[in-house]
Each structure stands twice: as C-alpha cells, then as structure tokens.
Amino acid sequence: MLKIENLHAEIDGQEILRGLDLEINQGEIHAIMGPNGSGKSTLSNVLMGHPRYEVTDGNVTFFGQDIFELEADERAKLGMFLAFQYPSEVPGVSVANFLRTAVNSVREKELSPMEMYKLIQEKMRFLQMDPKFAERYLNEGFSGGEKKRNEILQMLMLNPKLSIMDETDSGLDIDALQVVSKGVNALRGPKFSALIITHYNRILRYIEPDHVHVMLDGRIVTSGGKDLALTLEEKGYDWVRQEFGSAAQS
Amino acid sequence: MPEDKTIQELGLDEYKYGFRDPEEYFFKTPRKGIDPEIVAMISKHKNEPQWMLEYRLKALEAFYAKPTPQWGGNLNDLDFDEIYYYIRPMENQGRSWDDVPDDIKNTFEKLGIPQAERETLAGVGAQYESEVVYHSLKEEWEKAGVVFMDMDSGLREHEDLVREHFGTIIPADDNKFSALNSAVWSGGSFVYVPPGVSIDIPLQAYFRINAENMGQFERTLIIADENSYVHYIEGCTAPTYTTNSLHSAVVELIAKPGARIRYSTIQNWSHNTYNLVTKRAVAHENATVEWVDGNLGSKLTMKYPAVYLVGEGARGEILSVAYAGDGQHQDAGGKIVHAAPNTSSLITSKSISKGTGRSTYRGLLKVHEGATNAKSRVECDALLLDENARTDTYPYIEIEEKKVNTEHEATVSKVGEDQLFYLMSRGLSEEEAMAMVVNGFIEPIAKELPLEYAIELNRLIQLEMEGSVG
Ligand SMILES: Nc1ncnc2c1ncn2[C@@H]1O[C@H](COP(=O)(O)OP(=O)(O)OP(=O)(O)O)[C@@H](O)[C@H]1O
Ligand SMILES: [Mg+2]
C-alpha cells in the first residue's frame, strides 16, 4: 500500500534522508525508532508533502500512485494522515469549525450539520475529552498532552487509511497514553495501517506493532518484530551504531 | 464555518459589486468641480434655510484654505475638479420599495437589502448617489418616538435639534475633508433615540455610488438620549470605473448620559474609490460608544473613528478590520480622548495585507490631566499574507495624567508555511487554508457583528483574496 524506495530528501540544502526503503501493507502497524535528529520527522513531513522539503531521489507510492505529484491536501484525500509532533496553532478557528471543514473536504459527500455534530460528540466522548474543547481555538493554549489528544481526535474524524504518528506518545501521562492507544486500536483492522514514530517501548505495549524499524542517519538500518523495541530499550542506540552504523555511512 | 446555504439564503453570494446601472438622473450639477455657485445650487435645490447655506459657504472657504494632508496615504491623484458633487437620482424618496425605480431597486435587491429589512432590521435607509432613495422605520419604533430619516428630511422636520448639534462634534474646519463634506453634504442619516428607548435590532443605512466620477458626501448625526440604545449599521459599495470616485462622509455621534451607541460599518468600495471619512463620537457620563469598522475595497481609505470620553465613567471601543489587497492602501485606526475620570477605552485593530497591499494603523490615545483612573488598552495586530505586503504602525500616545493605566500591544505575523501545511494535511486546499487562517485572525471582531454581517465580512474577505471583486 505504501512503498518507499531509496528516498533521498533535503531541507535548506542539507540532506537528511539518505536512501530510505520501507513497505507497509494494508492492516499493518509499523513502528520506527531512532535517535534524535535521525530524520523521523523529516520522513513524516516528506510523506505528507511539506513544501519546505525537497525530494532529490527515490519514489513513494500510495496504493500505486506516485504521491510526489500531489499536494498535501490531495494526499489527505487519498487517506493519508499525519499526527504532528508539534501541531500548529490557528487562533480564532475553533476545533469544531476546523473538524467540520476538514471532514467535509476529505469526504465525497458532505455530512449534514447534525450528523457532524453527533460525530464530533461521539469521538470526543470516546477520547474522554471535555465537550467544551470543541469551542476552543485550534491548539491555542493547549497543553502538550491536549494537543496530542486533539491530533487523535482528528484522526478518528478523518478515518484515514494510513496514519503516520510522529511521537504522539511523547509527553503523555499514563491515562492519556491509554486513551490515545484506544483511539488507534479502534481503527485497527484490515483497511487501516499506521506508522508509529516513538522513542519508547511503552506505547508499543498498548498498540502492538507488526514490524519495528530502527532509523539512523536518514535510513532504516535494521528491522524486526516487536522484540526489537525491547532490545533497543535495553541496549541503547550505541549498540545500534556499533552493529549497523557502517550501513548508514556507506 | 458559516454554511454556504445560509449565504445563499441571504443573497450575498452571487453578488458582484462591480455592476453599474445606466446613468439617468432627475438632477445633476451641470459641471464637475466645486465653487460657491455649485454649493449654492445644491443648497437651493434642497430648499434649505439660510443658515445652512451660510454654513456650507463658510465650510467651502475652510476647504480651500486647508492643504491636502500629506501624512497619510497618497492623495496626489485625487483631482477635486474631476468630480461631480451632487447627483439626485429621482424626484421623491420612496416609502415603499414599489416607489423606487426598477434599476435602483434591483441594485439594492442584489445587495440583499429588502430581504434583510423584513427580518432583522428596525429600519432601513438606502442612499443612491447623493440622495436617500428609500427610507423606512418600523411602526413600533416610530411610536416610541424614534426618529430615523435622511439628513435632509431631518433638517426640514427637526431643524432646531439639527441646528443645535450639527457640526458640534466635527467642526467644518476640523480637516480638509470634513470641510468639503460640510460644504456639499447630501443624504446620510439623522437618528434620534428618546430617553430610555432601547432599539433591540439594528437600523441600517446602505450607500451606493453608481455614477462615474461621483463624489458622495453623506452626513450622519445620531443622538442617543439618556439611557437609550441604538445599533446603526452602514454598508457601502460602488461599481468599478477607470476613473476615481470619492466618498467623504462625516459622522457625528452623541451619547448622552447612560446611553449606548454601536456603529458598525462594512465598507466594500471598488478599488478606484478614495474613502476619506471623518467619524467622531462624544460619550457623556456613563455612556458607551462602540465603532465596529470593516474596511475592505477602496483605493485609499483614511479613517480614524474617534471617541471623546467627556463624562465620568464613559467608555469607548473601536474595533477595526482592514484588508489591503494589490494596489490598495488602508490607512485606518482610531482615536480615543479621555477627558473625565474613571473612563475606559479599548482599541482593537486587525489588518491583513496581501500582494502589494499596504495597511497602516494610525492611532491616538490621549489622556487629559484630571482624567484620573483612566484605563485604556490598544491592541493592533497585522497579518501579512505574502512577502511583498506591507504594514506600518503609528501609535501616538499623549498622557497628561499620572493616575492612569494604559497598555499597548502590537503584533505582526505572517501566515506560516507550517500553519498552512498543517491545515492542508487535513484536506484543505491552499486557498481554503489561507482563508481559514484569515477568518480566525478577524474572529474577535466578526463575533461582535450580528451573524449575517459576520458571514458577509468573512465572505467579502474571501472574495477579495480570490481577487474576484474588481
Ligand atoms: N532547516 C534545516 N536546515 C538544516 N538542517 C535541518 C533543518 N531542519 C531540520 N534539520 C535537521 O534535520 C535532522 C533531522 O531532523 P528530524 O526533525 O527529522 O529528526 P527526528 O528524527 O524527528 O528527531 P527527534 O527525535 O528529536 O524528533 C536534524 O539533525 C535537524 O537538525
Ligand atoms: Mg521528530
């Protein structure tokens, strides 16, 4: 479904992704772990189509379609979603207003205001969010955890085929982590895939991954099952550098 | 997000402001330009009392004597000799829409005025060129003693009241444009709200320039007697010509003790209109005056609504939004004068600049000695939609009193790449994302307007951003 081949990308002339390969099939949950600065957010942004990054080589297809021909909004309409590591604030625009606009722009048929209202209420209840949240301005003054929960709310509303989650678990308390995991598990099924970027094993205890990849210097240097996450947590990235660092240098 | 359905229901969507009607008029000054003869002709045509004619002629002298201001926008292309100063489209004012000629009626229908009147307004005035062609006030307000009529009728029917207040808030020689207006004024509204009367739905006046090279100089005077309340809304448009038109109004508001006046403007002049307006209010003891000002369109707008807080406990608020697109300059702001103790004020100014557009905030906050415990807050925020757009801030502050509390805050922000990307990643196109950021930016002001006007304001800004209004 998502196929990344030899992806090279740079920002402001600085190469960050240096030949990354990854394939995700429908229904699969993948996790990517890797040290700070290894290029995880860069990968997320490039996949979603951030205009500041330049793809210099390689290709990426989503259900067979070359995504580099598409703008971010067109990718969203195909069913791609990115839960941001640092979501932007949009003053003056309420969460409800934003959700309405977003949902209606990815759907073929618009929801009636009543259906929309019900859907928002339902998803917010599921994520144990205070209904007042819907009237707050998007991410303005939200705590770190609230922003992350809001990203998951958007994911549930938009019902994507692929969700890329960039450190959604960072900064969450245990309750929030469970709620967020519940959100992802609710979508889990043969038509939903996820790419979970994380530094910690703990989220993977709630959302069990099918594959775990380790990223170093803009590449995936090793992959394995869910046990790889445990090994990593035990041995740290020095071990990765020693074992697989040469692969990243070549 | 307002539903499109509602916009259609309101008849706001299909409307393009650039259309024009054929120019067939009952009376038009025989030549362009201004001189004592033209002024006398206007006064005579209106059958005015002698004192008004004298007032006009004196104002004309002040107009000649005053230099064109150089401190604001560029007025070099404004040629006072190339303008028609008075055009009367029809012989008599209509009391029902049936009395209004079809062309003109259609114009106002396209603007959604008759529908709006039925449902949401207490009264309507519609000015076309120099004269108010239609006027109505719902019976219940007429019975309550409310006066709402065009200024010329006001002068005829309430001469004493007019003579007592006319030009007292804005003297003819206040500035070049108030002098010009005082010399050739025509139309506008005269409103009087009796003590204790609270008009719970707005009065609206609509101003339309149709003729080429037209100058529109309406004159409005609103007197809210003790403990009364009125919300007055004005909307303005003009078609697009290659030559310039001039709109130069004078608006005077008087809020007697305990009264509250809210004056909202949604101005959307075509891009060849000079909009040079003087608006000033006096708030007496415990009175409140609020200016809500949406400035779109025009080539150059220079407008700084003012509130003089002359009575203890008075409050003044100025909320303004300006949008400057390619080639436009919005020089707007506000002026608050604290001249009594325990007075308070708030200025919130929001400007949006795009392309080669330029927006300027120009404001004055003055606190006189003895205005103890005056409280004031000025906040101006500018949003730039791209690299070429420009914004400037000129906040003048003069404080003569020690026991005061004033705050001033100014921000400039650009629509960020990250912000747009965030919205686009949720399925919004670039234009939709941009519009959403802009709507959010003006939300603090839009929410102060009645819903239909807030929708119109958002809609108009969106149209301007798409460049579909010429
Ligand atoms: N504008 C830029 N110019 C040069 N280098 C940049 C620029 N923006 C980001 N980088 C670099 O790109 C590298 C990858 O950043 P990225 O945000 O993708 O890392 P990450 O793996 O997500 O890290 P973290 O775990 O801390 O979130 C970092 O070294 C960062 O400093
Ligand atoms: Mg990151």
Coordinates of N, CA and C in Angstrom, one line a residue, chain A residues 130-209:
Chain A
D130 N -13.3 16.8 27.2 CA -14.4 17.7 27.7 C -15.0 18.4 26.5
P131 N -16.4 18.3 26.4 CA -17.1 18.9 25.2 C -16.7 20.3 24.9
K132 N -16.4 21.1 26.0 CA -16.0 22.5 25.8 C -14.8 22.6 24.9
F133 N -14.0 21.6 24.8 CA -12.9 21.6 23.9 C -13.2 22.0 22.5
A134 N -14.4 21.6 22.0 CA -14.8 21.8 20.6 C -14.8 23.3 20.3
E135 N -15.1 24.1 21.3 CA -15.2 25.5 21.1 C -13.9 26.3 21.3
R136 N -12.9 25.6 21.7 CA -11.6 26.3 21.9 C -10.9 26.5 20.6
Y137 N -10.0 27.5 20.5 CA -9.3 27.8 19.3 C -8.2 26.7 19.1
L138 N -8.1 26.3 17.8 CA -7.3 25.1 17.5 C -5.8 25.2 18.0
N139 N -5.6 24.4 19.0 CA -4.2 24.2 19.6 C -3.7 25.4 20.4
E140 N -4.5 26.5 20.4 CA -4.1 27.7 21.1 C -4.2 27.5 22.6
G141 N -3.0 27.6 23.2 CA -3.0 27.4 24.7 C -3.2 26.0 25.1
F142 N -3.2 25.0 24.2 CA -3.4 23.6 24.6 C -2.1 23.1 25.3
S143 N -2.3 22.3 26.3 CA -1.1 21.7 26.9 C -0.6 20.6 25.9
G144 N 0.7 20.2 26.1 CA 1.3 19.2 25.2 C 0.4 18.0 25.0
G145 N -0.1 17.5 26.1 CA -1.0 16.3 26.1 C -2.3 16.5 25.4
E146 N -2.8 17.7 25.6 CA -4.1 18.1 24.9 C -3.9 18.2 23.4
K147 N -2.8 18.7 23.0 CA -2.5 18.8 21.5 C -2.5 17.4 20.9
K148 N -1.9 16.5 21.6 CA -1.7 15.1 21.1 C -3.1 14.5 21.0
R149 N -3.9 14.6 22.1 CA -5.2 14.1 22.1 C -6.1 14.6 20.9
N150 N -5.9 15.9 20.7 CA -6.6 16.6 19.6 C -6.2 16.0 18.2
E151 N -4.9 15.7 18.1 CA -4.5 15.0 16.9 C -5.2 13.7 16.7
I152 N -5.3 13.0 17.8 CA -6.0 11.7 17.6 C -7.5 11.9 17.3
L153 N -8.1 12.9 17.9 CA -9.5 13.2 17.6 C -9.6 13.5 16.1
Q154 N -8.7 14.2 15.5 CA -8.7 14.5 14.1 C -8.6 13.2 13.3
M155 N -7.7 12.3 13.8 CA -7.5 11.1 13.1 C -8.8 10.3 13.1
L156 N -9.5 10.2 14.2 CA -10.7 9.4 14.3 C -11.8 10.1 13.4
M157 N -11.8 11.4 13.3 CA -12.8 12.1 12.5 C -12.6 11.8 11.0
L158 N -11.3 11.8 10.6 CA -10.9 11.7 9.2 C -10.9 10.3 8.7
N159 N -10.7 9.4 9.7 CA -10.7 7.9 9.4 C -9.8 7.6 8.2
P160 N -8.5 7.8 8.4 CA -7.6 7.6 7.3 C -7.2 6.1 7.0
K161 N -6.6 5.9 5.9 CA -6.1 4.5 5.5 C -4.7 4.3 6.1
L162 N -4.0 5.4 6.2 CA -2.7 5.3 6.8 C -2.5 6.5 7.7
S163 N -2.1 6.2 9.0 CA -1.8 7.2 9.9 C -0.4 7.2 10.3
I164 N 0.3 8.3 10.1 CA 1.7 8.5 10.5 C 1.7 9.2 11.8
M165 N 2.2 8.6 12.9 CA 2.1 9.3 14.2 C 3.5 9.6 14.7
D166 N 3.8 10.9 14.6 CA 5.1 11.4 15.0 C 5.2 11.7 16.5
E167 N 5.7 10.8 17.2 CA 5.9 10.9 18.6 C 4.6 11.4 19.3
T168 N 3.5 10.8 18.9 CA 2.2 11.1 19.6 C 2.3 10.7 21.1
D169 N 3.1 9.8 21.4 CA 3.1 9.3 22.8 C 4.0 10.2 23.7
S170 N 4.9 11.0 23.1 CA 5.8 11.8 23.9 C 5.0 12.8 24.8
G171 N 5.3 12.9 26.0 CA 4.7 13.9 26.9 C 3.3 13.6 27.4
L172 N 2.8 12.3 27.1 CA 1.5 11.9 27.6 C 1.6 11.3 28.9
D173 N 0.6 11.6 29.8 CA 0.6 10.8 31.1 C 0.0 9.4 30.8
I174 N -0.1 8.6 31.8 CA -0.5 7.2 31.5 C -1.9 7.1 31.0
D175 N -2.8 7.9 31.6 CA -4.2 7.9 31.2 C -4.3 8.3 29.7
A176 N -3.6 9.4 29.4 CA -3.7 9.9 28.0 C -3.1 8.9 27.1
L177 N -2.1 8.2 27.5 CA -1.5 7.2 26.6 C -2.5 6.1 26.3
Q178 N -3.2 5.7 27.3 CA -4.2 4.7 27.1 C -5.3 5.1 26.2
V179 N -5.7 6.4 26.4 CA -6.8 6.9 25.5 C -6.3 7.0 24.1
V180 N -5.1 7.5 23.9 CA -4.6 7.6 22.5 C -4.5 6.2 21.9
S181 N -4.0 5.2 22.7 CA -3.9 3.9 22.1 C -5.2 3.3 21.8
K182 N -6.2 3.6 22.6 CA -7.5 3.2 22.4 C -8.0 3.7 21.0
G183 N -7.7 5.0 20.8 CA -8.1 5.6 19.5 C -7.5 4.8 18.3
V184 N -6.2 4.5 18.4 CA -5.6 3.8 17.3 C -6.1 2.4 17.2
N185 N -6.3 1.7 18.3 CA -6.8 0.4 18.2 C -8.2 0.3 17.7
A186 N -8.9 1.4 17.9 CA -10.3 1.4 17.4 C -10.3 1.4 15.8
L187 N -9.3 2.0 15.2 CA -9.3 2.0 13.8 C -8.6 0.7 13.2
R188 N -7.9 0.0 14.1 CA -7.1 -1.1 13.6 C -8.0 -2.1 12.9
G189 N -7.5 -2.6 11.8 CA -8.3 -3.6 11.0 C -7.7 -3.7 9.7
P190 N -8.2 -4.5 8.8 CA -7.6 -4.8 7.5 C -7.5 -3.6 6.6
K191 N -8.2 -2.5 6.9 CA -8.1 -1.4 6.0 C -7.3 -0.2 6.5
F192 N -6.7 -0.4 7.7 CA -6.0 0.6 8.4 C -4.6 0.2 8.7
S193 N -3.7 1.2 8.3 CA -2.3 0.9 8.7 C -1.8 2.1 9.4
A194 N -0.7 1.9 10.2 CA -0.1 3.0 10.9 C 1.4 2.9 10.9
L195 N 2.0 4.1 11.0 CA 3.5 4.2 11.1 C 3.7 5.0 12.4
I196 N 4.1 4.3 13.4 CA 4.2 4.9 14.7 C 5.7 5.3 15.0
I197 N 5.9 6.6 15.1 CA 7.3 7.0 15.4 C 7.4 7.2 16.9
T198 N 8.3 6.6 17.6 CA 8.4 6.7 19.0 C 9.8 6.5 19.6
H199 N 10.0 7.0 20.7 CA 11.3 6.7 21.4 C 11.1 5.7 22.5
Y200 N 9.9 5.3 22.8 CA 9.7 4.5 24.0 C 8.9 3.2 23.6
N201 N 9.2 2.2 24.3 CA 8.5 0.9 24.1 C 7.1 0.9 24.7
R202 N 6.9 1.9 25.7 CA 5.6 1.7 26.4 C 4.4 1.8 25.5
I203 N 4.4 2.7 24.5 CA 3.2 2.8 23.7 C 3.0 1.5 22.9
L204 N 4.1 0.8 22.6 CA 4.0 -0.4 21.8 C 3.4 -1.6 22.7
R205 N 3.4 -1.4 24.0 CA 2.7 -2.4 24.8 C 1.2 -2.3 24.6
Y206 N 0.7 -1.1 24.3 CA -0.7 -0.9 24.1 C -1.1 -1.1 22.6
I207 N -0.3 -0.6 21.7 CA -0.5 -0.9 20.3 C 0.6 -1.8 19.8
E208 N 0.3 -3.0 19.6 CA 1.3 -4.0 19.3 C 1.7 -3.9 17.8
P209 N 2.9 -3.6 17.6 CA 3.3 -3.4 16.2 C 3.6 -4.8 15.5

